[in-house]
XYZ file of C-alpha atoms in Angstrom:
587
model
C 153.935 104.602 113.142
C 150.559 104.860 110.855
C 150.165 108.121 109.185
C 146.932 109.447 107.539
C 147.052 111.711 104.685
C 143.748 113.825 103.235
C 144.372 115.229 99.915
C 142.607 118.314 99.445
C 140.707 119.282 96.308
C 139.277 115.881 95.583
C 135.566 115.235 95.477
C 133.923 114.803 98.833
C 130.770 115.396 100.373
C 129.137 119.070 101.187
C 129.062 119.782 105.152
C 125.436 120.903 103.964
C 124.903 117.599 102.700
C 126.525 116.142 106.039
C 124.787 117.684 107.897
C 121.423 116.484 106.015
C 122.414 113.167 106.967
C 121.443 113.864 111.018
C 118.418 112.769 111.921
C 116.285 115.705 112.891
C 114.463 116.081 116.035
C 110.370 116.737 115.551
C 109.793 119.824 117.681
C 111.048 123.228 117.099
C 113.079 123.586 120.159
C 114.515 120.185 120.037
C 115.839 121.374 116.265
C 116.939 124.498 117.607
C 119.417 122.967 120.407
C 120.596 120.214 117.933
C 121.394 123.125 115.433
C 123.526 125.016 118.792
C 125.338 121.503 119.251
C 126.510 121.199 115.552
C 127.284 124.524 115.591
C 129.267 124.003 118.942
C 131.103 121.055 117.270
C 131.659 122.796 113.958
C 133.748 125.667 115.747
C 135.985 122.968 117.576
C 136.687 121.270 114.599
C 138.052 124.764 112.502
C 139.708 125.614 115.928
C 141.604 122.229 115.926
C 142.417 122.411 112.445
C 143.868 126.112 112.612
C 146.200 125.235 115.584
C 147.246 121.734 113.998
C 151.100 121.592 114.606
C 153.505 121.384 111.645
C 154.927 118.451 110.509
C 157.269 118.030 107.528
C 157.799 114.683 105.592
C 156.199 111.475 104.613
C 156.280 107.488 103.429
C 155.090 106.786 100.254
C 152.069 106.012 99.864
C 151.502 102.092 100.623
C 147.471 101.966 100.003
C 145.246 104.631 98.556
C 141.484 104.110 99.478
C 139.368 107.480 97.897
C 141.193 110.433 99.399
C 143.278 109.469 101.514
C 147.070 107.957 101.527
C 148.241 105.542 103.857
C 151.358 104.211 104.694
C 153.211 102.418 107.402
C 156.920 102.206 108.300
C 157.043 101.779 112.082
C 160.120 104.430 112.420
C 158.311 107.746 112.256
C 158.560 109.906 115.521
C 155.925 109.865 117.727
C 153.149 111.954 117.262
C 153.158 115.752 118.135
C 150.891 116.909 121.665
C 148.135 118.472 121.367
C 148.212 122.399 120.988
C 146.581 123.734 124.458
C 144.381 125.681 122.462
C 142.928 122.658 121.416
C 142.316 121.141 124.495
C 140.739 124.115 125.957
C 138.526 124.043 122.764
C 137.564 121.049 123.259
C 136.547 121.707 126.988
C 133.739 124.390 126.105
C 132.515 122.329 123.757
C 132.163 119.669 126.105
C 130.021 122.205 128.324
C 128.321 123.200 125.777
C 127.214 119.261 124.292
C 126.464 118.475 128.804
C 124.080 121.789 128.574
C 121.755 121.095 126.086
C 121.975 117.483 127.102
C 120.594 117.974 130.238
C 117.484 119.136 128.006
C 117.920 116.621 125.492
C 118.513 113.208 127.041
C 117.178 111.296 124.548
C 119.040 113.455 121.128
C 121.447 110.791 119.681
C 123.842 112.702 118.228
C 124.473 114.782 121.174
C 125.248 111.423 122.921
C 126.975 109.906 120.420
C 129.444 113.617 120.657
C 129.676 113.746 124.579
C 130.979 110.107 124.306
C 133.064 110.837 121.540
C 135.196 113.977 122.850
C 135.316 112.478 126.407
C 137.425 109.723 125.106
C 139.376 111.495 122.884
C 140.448 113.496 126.357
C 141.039 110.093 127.959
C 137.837 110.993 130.585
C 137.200 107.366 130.171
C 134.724 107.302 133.446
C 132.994 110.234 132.235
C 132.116 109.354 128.539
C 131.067 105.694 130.134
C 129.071 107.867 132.891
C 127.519 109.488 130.077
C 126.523 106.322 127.775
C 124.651 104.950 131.239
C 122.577 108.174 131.604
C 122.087 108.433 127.510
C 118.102 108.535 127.281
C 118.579 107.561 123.032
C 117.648 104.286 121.319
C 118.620 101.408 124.112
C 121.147 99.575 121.184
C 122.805 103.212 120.212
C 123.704 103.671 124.050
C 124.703 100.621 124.611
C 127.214 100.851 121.655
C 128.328 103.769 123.240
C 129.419 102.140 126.467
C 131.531 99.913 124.817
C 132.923 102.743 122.838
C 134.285 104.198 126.479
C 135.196 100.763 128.403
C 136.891 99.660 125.353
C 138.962 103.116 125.635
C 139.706 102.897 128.741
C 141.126 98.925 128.006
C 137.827 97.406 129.901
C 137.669 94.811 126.816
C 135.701 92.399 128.805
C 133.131 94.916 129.775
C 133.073 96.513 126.517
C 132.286 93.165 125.026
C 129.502 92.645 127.063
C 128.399 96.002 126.400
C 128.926 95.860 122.313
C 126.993 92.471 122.664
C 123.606 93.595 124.214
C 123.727 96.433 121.750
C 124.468 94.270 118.738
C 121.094 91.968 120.565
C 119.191 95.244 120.599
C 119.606 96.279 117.027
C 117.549 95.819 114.338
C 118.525 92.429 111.877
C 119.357 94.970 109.271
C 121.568 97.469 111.635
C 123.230 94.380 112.922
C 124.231 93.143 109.399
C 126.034 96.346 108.996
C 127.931 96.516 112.197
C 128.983 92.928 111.832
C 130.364 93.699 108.347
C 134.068 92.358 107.961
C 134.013 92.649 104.775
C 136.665 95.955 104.333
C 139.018 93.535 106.995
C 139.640 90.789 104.140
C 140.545 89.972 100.950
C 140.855 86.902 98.264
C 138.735 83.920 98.364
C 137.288 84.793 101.789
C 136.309 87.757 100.433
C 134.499 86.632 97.814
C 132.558 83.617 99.933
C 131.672 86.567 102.348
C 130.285 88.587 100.356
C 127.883 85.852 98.561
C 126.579 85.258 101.674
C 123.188 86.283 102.996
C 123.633 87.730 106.653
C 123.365 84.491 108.667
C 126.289 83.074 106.676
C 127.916 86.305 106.598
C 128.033 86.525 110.494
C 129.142 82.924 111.084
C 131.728 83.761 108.720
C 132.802 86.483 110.501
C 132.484 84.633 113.849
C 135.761 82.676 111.902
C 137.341 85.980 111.398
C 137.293 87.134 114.759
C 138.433 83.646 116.538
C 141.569 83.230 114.080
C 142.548 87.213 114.440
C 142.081 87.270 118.263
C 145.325 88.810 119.369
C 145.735 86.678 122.285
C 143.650 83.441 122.890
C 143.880 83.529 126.529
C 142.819 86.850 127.057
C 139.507 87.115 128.649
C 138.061 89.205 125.949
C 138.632 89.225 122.151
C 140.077 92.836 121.963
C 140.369 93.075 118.257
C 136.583 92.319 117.792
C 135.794 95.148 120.342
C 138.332 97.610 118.678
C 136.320 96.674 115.574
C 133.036 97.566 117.230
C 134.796 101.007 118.663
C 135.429 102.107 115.155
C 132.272 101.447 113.716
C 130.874 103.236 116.174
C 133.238 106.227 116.017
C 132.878 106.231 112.409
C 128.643 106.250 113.050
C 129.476 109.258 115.341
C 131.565 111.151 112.664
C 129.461 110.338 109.928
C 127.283 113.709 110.181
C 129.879 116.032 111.684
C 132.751 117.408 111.030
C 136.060 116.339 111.383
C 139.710 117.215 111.034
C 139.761 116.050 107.265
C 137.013 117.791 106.335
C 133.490 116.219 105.779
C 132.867 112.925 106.377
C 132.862 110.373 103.229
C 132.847 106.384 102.591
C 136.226 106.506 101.845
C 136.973 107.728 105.878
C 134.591 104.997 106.614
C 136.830 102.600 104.775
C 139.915 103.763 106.476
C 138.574 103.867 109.813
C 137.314 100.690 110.084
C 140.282 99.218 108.599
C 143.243 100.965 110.404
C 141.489 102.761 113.282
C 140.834 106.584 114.573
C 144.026 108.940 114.546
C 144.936 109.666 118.206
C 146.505 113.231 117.018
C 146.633 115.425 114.011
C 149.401 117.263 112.222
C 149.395 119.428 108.598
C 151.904 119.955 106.373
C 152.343 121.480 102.759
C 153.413 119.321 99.936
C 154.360 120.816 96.169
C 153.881 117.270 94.458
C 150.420 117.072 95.590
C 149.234 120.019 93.197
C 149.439 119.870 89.199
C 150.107 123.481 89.079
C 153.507 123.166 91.318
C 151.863 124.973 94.350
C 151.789 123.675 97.714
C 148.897 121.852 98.929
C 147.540 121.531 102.529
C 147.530 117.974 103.662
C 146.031 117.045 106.751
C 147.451 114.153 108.959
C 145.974 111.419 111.321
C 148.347 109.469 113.394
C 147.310 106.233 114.477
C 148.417 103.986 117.485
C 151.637 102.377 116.817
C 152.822 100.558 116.588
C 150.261 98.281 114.867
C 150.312 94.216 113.912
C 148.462 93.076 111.145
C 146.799 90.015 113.115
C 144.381 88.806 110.497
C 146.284 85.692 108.721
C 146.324 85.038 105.238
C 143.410 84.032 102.888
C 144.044 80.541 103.079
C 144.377 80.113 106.893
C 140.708 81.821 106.860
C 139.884 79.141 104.642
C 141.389 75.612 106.199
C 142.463 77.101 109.440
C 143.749 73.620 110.717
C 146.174 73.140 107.940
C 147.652 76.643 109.186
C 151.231 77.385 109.481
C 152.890 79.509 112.006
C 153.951 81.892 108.964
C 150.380 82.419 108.028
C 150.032 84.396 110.990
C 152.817 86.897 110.224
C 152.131 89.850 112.624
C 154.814 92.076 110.875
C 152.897 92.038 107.446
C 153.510 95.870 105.527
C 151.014 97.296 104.982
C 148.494 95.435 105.737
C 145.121 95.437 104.718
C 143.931 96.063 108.326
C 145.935 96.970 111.949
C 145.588 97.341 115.179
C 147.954 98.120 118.236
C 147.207 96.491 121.196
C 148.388 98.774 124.076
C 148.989 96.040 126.650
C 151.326 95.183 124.008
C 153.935 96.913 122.380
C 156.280 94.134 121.295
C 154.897 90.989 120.096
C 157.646 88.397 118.716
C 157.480 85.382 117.493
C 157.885 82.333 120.340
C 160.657 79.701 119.355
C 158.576 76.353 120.535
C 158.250 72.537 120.106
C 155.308 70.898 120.167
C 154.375 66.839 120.539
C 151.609 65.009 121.146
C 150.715 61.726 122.464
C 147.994 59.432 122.686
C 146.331 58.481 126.083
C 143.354 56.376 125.989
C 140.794 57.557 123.611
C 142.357 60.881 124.894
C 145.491 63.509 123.105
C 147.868 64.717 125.440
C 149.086 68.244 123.987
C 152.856 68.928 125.082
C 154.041 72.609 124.772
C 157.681 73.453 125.307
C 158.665 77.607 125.045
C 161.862 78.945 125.642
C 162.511 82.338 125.259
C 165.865 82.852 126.787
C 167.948 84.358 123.861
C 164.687 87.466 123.578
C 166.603 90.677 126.061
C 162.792 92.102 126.179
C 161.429 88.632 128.025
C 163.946 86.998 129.778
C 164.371 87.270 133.084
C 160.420 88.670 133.466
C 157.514 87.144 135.515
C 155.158 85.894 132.709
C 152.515 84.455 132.030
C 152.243 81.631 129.196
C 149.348 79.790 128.321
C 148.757 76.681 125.745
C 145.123 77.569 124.079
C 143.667 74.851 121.693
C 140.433 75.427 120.294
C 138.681 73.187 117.854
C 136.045 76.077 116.355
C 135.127 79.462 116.627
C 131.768 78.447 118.645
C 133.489 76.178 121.206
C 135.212 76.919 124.585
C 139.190 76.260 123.904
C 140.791 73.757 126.003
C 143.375 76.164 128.224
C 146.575 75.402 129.815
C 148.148 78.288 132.115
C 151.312 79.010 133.630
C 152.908 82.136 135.259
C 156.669 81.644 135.454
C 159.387 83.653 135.861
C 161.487 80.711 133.787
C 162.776 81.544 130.781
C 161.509 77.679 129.256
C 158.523 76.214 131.057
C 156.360 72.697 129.760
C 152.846 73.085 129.230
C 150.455 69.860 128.597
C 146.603 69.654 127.581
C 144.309 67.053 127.561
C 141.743 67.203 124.502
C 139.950 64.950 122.362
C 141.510 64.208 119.297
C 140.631 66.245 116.629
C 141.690 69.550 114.168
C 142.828 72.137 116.595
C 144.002 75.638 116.040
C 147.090 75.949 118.446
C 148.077 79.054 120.163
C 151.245 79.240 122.659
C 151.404 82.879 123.803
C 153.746 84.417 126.683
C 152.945 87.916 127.606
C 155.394 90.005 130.201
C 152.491 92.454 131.544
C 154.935 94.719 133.343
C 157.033 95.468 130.045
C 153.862 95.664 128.282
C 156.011 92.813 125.841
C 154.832 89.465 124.155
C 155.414 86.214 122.305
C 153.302 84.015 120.685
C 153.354 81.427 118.058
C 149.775 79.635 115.982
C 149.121 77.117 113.747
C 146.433 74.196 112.786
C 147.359 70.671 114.019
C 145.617 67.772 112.554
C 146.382 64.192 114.525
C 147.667 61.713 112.241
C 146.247 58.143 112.370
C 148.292 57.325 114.931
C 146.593 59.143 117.605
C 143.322 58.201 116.605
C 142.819 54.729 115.131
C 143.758 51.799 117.228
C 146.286 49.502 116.922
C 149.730 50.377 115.982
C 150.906 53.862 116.406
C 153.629 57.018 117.115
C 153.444 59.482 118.788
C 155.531 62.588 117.598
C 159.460 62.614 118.099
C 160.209 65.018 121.175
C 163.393 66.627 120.945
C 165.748 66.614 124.087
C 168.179 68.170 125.931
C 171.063 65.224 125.936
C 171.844 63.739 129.790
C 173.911 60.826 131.432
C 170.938 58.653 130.637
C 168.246 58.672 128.026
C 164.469 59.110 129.591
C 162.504 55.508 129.283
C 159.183 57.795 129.914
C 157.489 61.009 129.357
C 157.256 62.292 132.629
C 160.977 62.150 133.044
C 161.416 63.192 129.116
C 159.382 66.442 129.302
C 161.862 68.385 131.888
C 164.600 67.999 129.384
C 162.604 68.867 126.229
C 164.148 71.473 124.000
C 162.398 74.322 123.581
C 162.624 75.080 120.218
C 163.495 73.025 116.931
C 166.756 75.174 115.758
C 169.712 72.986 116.892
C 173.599 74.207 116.575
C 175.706 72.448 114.156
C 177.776 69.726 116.090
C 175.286 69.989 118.578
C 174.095 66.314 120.479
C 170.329 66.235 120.822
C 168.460 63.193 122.321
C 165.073 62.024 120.544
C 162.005 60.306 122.378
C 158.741 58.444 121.501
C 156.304 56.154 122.382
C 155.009 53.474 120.738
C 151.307 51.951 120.612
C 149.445 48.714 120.134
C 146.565 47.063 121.964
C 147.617 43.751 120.175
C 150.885 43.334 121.625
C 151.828 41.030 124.193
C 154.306 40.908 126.719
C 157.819 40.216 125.045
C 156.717 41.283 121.505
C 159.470 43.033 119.734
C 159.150 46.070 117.410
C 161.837 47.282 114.543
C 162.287 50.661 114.499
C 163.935 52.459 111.652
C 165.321 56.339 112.429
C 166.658 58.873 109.145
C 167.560 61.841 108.717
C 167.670 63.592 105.354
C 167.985 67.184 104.301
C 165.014 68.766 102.697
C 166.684 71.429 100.485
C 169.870 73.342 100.699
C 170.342 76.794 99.332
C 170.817 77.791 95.199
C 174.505 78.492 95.789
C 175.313 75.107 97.885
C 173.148 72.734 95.492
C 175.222 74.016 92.724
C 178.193 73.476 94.672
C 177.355 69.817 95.469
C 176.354 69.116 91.922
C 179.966 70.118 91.433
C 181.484 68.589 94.081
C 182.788 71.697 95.461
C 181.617 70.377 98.624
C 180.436 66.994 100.118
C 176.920 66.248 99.481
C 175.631 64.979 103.427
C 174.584 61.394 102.974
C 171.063 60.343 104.693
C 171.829 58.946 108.285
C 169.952 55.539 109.176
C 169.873 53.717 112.305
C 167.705 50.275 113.325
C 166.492 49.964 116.475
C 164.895 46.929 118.015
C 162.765 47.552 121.353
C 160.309 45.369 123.761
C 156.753 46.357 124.190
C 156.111 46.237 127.440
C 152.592 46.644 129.155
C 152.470 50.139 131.275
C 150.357 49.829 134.136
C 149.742 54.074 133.809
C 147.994 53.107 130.351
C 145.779 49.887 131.012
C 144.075 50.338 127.658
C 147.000 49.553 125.863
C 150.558 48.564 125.734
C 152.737 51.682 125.250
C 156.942 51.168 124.592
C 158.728 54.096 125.209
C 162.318 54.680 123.374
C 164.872 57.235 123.164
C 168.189 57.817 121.169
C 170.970 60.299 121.446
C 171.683 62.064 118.021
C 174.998 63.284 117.533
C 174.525 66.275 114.258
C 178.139 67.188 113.831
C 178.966 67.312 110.401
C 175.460 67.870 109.383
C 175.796 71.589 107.418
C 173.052 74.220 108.153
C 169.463 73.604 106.843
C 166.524 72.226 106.979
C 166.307 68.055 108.037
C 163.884 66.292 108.515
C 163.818 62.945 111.407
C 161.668 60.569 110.265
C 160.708 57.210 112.219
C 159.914 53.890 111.170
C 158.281 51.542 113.091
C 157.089 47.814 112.100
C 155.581 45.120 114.155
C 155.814 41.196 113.934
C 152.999 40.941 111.337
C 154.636 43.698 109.134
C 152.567 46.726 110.003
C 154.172 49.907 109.992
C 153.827 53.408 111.437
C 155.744 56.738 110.621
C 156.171 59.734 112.420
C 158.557 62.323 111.921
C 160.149 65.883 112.775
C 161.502 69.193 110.599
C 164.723 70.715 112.830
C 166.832 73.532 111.339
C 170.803 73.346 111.890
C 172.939 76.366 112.219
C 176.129 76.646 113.317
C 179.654 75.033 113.851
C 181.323 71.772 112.341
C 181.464 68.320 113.714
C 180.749 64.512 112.956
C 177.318 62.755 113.265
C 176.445 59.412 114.817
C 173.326 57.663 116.103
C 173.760 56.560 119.796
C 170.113 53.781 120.565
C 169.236 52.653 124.103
């Protein structure tokens, strides 16, 4: 859970000069019923803060931005309910705000208000009612309507409806709502912020396709959440508000970690310098909350991306958001391979999440997403299973991609997912001899001799118990080979690094250092009448790892032709696990 603190004392805007900040209607009467709205709103506000429930205890602060101190720890309780005082505050105000609407259709604020409380009471139908009949400037109402739909979880309407007001604005209001620039840091930052506001928005068009929660959803949520803060945070701007008057600093924090959904106070003696206590105001946000913004340099070369850059667990975080559809996201154990076809890339996808007690055993619904830029339609492979491991496969040209295998369990409001970049190595995209990536398998009676009958027994992850038996497939390419050619194939595997403790160990001989395993392979290349473009060999071998200790290996394979050409492929597993003895078993 996300808590809020506002330290009071500290320099902050008047309410006078808040209030200076509205603009102000042109006739006298118009003046006089915006003055009765604030008014109406300014009474909530002190009524809300007066009946704010106690709360004792907090985190330390993780990040300080102007007043306020935020932290996140994901165990605090949830947050208190709202004092029925409150609530029936909040009703006559909302009487009050339809009255003098009803004369003032077109008075922005007042719209921007009725909108604002009628979410914040979950009237989701009523505050988009409202933003339809709102008589303001066409972009403001429009922003409004997204406001509600995206409340009420619409995302794919409330995209629509943040678009046509972000067409509607002015170039210069558009540059502001578009800003990303409190949302990143580093040398993405920097780049951003040196841009003029063309550059600035195709930058940010980057942002928002790498942070998308979920690349199969039919709406970019955490681009819409971004819109339905900077709207709230318009709206708040010349009103009051549980914290007090509105400043740049509240900007900062709502745009970064969101509106609080409730309010507590407590009274803390090492706020004040004079040992007394001091009233602190608290928001609590959603939770709980993923940081889904990767790091700076996955903004930056995207396609060279690992898995890890997206870590969705990241505390603090310089920016969160808690998707309500989900409220566990973990990561997806996967293996991935791909294969040429033609002038084509054939994209296999292999889940399995079988050992995670909140997915297993639950209808899902998995999808392989591959998109090659933020302005192109991703290629999209779907599946709804009720399978613990299902296949996926995609057919895309072969270029950088941006990968994204997600599984979601709707009913248990629970998900999986796991991104990265992929770049295709030469061997997918040059003619003439080539590999396609090593597939891991689930061992049979008889090794696969293609990939239709390899994929059903592909592993579904890259983790492998010690003194397990895994069986490894490929295929081979080359246009120039003729019927009865022969190919050598060479197959190692070699540990990448071993812990502090056992490398001093082996330099000591405490234990046995594991010796590279090699095994040579000869095959045919024989002309597959599926693939008339070229000649494709297909080969598998079963790969005892028994006395291989636990880390990190790496498989690579060697392959060279008749005139001495080569081609290399190979494959990271992690061992864990039990003892046994390794062996190379070729077919």
């Amino acid at each position: 859970m996300m808590l809020v603190a506002a330290w009071i004392g500290l320099a902050f805007a008047t309410h006078a000069e808040m209030r200076a900040q509205i603009p102000q209607p042109t006739r006298a009467d118009s003046l006089a019923d915006r003055r009765r709205a604030i008014q109406a709103q300014d009474r909530f506000e002190r009524v809300r803060k007066q009946h704010l429930p106690s709360l004792s205890g907090h985190g330390p602060c993780d990040v300080r931005v102007g007043r306020f101190c935020y932290w996140y720890t994901g165990q605090e309780p949830p947050p208190p309910p709202e004092p029925r005082r409150t609530a029936t505050a909040r009703l006559a105000l909302l009487r009050t705000l339809d009255s003098l609407a009803a004369r003032r259709a077109g008075d922005a604020w007042i719209a921007g208000q009725r909108v604002r409380y009628l979410v914040e009471a979950a009237r989701f139908s009523d505050a988009e009612a409202v933003a339809i009949q709102c008589g303001a400037t066409r972009w403001w109402c429009a922003a409004l309507r997204g406001f509600a739909l995206h409340g009420a979880g619409a995302y794919t309407r409330a995209d629509s409806a943040f678009t046509s007001a972000l067409r509607a604005m002015p170039d210069e209001e558009r540059c502001r709502w578009t800003d990303v620039s409190h949302l990143i840091e580093g040398s993405f930052a920097k780049r951003y912020r040196a841009g003029n506001c063309a550059e600035r928005e195709a930058l940010a068009d980057r942002f928002w396709w790498l942070t998308r929660p979920f690349q199969a959803a039919e709406a970019n949520d955490a681009r819409t959440e971004h819109y339905a803060r900077v709207t709230q945070s318009r709206m708040l701007q010349p009103s009051r508000n549980p914290h007090g008057s509105w400043g740049s600093d509240q900007h900062i924090m709502a745009v970064r970690y969101g509106w609080p959904i409730a309010w507590s106070r407590d009274r803390l003696r090492e706020s004040s310098a004079m040992g007394s206590p001091v009233d602190v105001v608290r928001g609590h946000e959603e939770a709980p909350s993923f940081v889904f913004v990767p790091v700076t340099q996955a903004l930056e070369s995207p396609y060279d991306a690992t898995d890890a850059d997206w870590n969705l667990a990241t505390a603090p975080g310089h920016t969160r958001y808690a998707t309500r559809y989900a409220r566990y996201i973990a990561a997806l154990p996967y293996q991935i391979a791909r294969f040429r076809r033609g002038d084509s890339m054939l994209v296999a996808a292999i889940f399995d999440v079988s050992a995670d007690t909140v997915l297993a055993r639950q209808p899902l619904d998995a999808a392989l997403v591959l998109s090659s830029a933020a302005d192109r339609a991703p290629s999209l492979a779907v599946v709804r299973t009720t399978a613990a491991r299902a296949v996926l496969q995609q057919l895309v040209v072969p270029e950088p991609h941006v990968v994204s295998l997600e599984v979601r369990a709707t009913a248990k409001k629970a998900a999986a997912r796991a991104r990265f970049g992929m770049r295709p190595s030469a061997s997918l995209t040059h003619p003439g001899l080539g590999l396609s990536d090593l597939l891991l398998l689930q061992p049979g009676e008889s090794l696969p001799g293609a990939l239709e009958s390899a994929l059903p027994a592909a592993l579904g992850a890259t983790t492998l118990a010690r003194g397990a038996r895994v069986a490894l497939f490929w295929e081979v390419y080359d246009s120039r080979f003729v019927p009865g050619g022969s190919l050598d194939m060479a197959l190692h595997l070699d540990r990448l690094h071993a812990g502090a403790v056992r490398r001093v160990a082996e330099l000591l001989r405490v234990s046995q250092r594991p010796l590279p395993v090699a095994v040579r392979l000869r095959a045919s290349a024989a002309l597959d009448p599926r693939h008339a473009l070229e000649h494709v060999a297909a080969s598998a071998v079963a790969l005892d790892l028994g006395d291989r200790s636990p880390g990190l290996y790496r498989i690579t394979l060697v392959v060279t032709a008749a005139d001495g050409t080569e081609a290399r492929t190979s494959r990271d597993i992690q061992i864990v696990g039990r003892d046994a003895t390794t062996a190379l078993h070729g077919r």
